[in-house]
Short mmCIF file of C-alpha atoms in Angstrom, two decimals:
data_model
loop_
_atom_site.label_atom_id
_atom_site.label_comp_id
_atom_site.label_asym_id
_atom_site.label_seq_id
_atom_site.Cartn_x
_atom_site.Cartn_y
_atom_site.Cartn_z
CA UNK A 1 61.44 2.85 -10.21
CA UNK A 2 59.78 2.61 -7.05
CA UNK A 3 57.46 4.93 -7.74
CA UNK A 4 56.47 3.24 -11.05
CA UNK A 5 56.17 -0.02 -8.50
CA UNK A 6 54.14 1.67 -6.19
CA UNK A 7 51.81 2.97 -8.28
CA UNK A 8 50.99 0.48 -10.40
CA UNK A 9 50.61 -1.94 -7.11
CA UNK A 10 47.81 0.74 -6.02
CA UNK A 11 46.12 0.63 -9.22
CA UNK A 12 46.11 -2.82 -8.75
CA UNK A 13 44.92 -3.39 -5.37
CA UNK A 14 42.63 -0.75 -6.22
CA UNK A 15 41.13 -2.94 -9.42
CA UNK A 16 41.39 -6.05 -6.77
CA UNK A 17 39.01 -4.35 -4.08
CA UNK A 18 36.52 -2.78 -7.38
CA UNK A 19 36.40 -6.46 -8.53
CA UNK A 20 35.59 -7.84 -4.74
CA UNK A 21 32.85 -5.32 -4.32
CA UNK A 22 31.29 -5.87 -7.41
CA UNK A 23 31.46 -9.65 -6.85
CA UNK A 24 29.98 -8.73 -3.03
CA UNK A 25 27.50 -6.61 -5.45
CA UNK A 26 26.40 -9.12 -7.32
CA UNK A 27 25.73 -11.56 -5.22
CA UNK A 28 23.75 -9.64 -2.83
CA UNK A 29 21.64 -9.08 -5.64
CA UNK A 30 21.31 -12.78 -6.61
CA UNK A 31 20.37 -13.48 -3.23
CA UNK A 32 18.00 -10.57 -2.73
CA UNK A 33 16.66 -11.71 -6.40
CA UNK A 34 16.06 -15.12 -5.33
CA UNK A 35 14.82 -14.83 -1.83
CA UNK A 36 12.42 -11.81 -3.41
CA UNK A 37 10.74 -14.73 -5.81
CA UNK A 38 10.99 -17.07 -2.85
CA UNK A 39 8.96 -15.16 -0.88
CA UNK A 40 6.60 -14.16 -4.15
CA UNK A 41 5.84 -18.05 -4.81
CA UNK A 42 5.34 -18.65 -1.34
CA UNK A 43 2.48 -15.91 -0.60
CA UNK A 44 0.85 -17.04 -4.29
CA UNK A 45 0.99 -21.10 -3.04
CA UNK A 46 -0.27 -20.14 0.54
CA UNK A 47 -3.90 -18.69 0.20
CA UNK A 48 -4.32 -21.15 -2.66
CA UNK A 49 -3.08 -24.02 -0.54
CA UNK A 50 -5.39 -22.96 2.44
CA UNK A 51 -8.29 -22.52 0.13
CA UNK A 52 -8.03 -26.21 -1.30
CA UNK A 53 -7.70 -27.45 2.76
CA UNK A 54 -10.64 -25.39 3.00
CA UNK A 55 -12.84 -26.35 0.66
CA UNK A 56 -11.72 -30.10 0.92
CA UNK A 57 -12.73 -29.62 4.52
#
């Protein structure tokens, strides 16, 4: 019996830490995801931004 206990409570911590890395998994991905079209719509908006100043100038 306890070693029916302790196994299954390893399989289950076991499932526990797969489900916290692939939690941690996907939200590093969200986050790289967004910060990667963050950083795309900023360097698009810039030079056009500059180039209206520019030519308003």
């Amino acid at each position: 019996m306890t070693f029916l206990f302790s196994s299954s409570s390893s399989s289950s911590s076991s499932s526990f830490v797969s489900t916290v890395l692939l939690r941690t998994l996907v939200s590093v991905i969200t986050y790289a995801h967004y910060s990667f079209c963050f950083h795309l719509l900023i360097f698009s908006c810039v030079p056009q931004l500059f180039s209206t100043i520019l030519v308003s100038e």
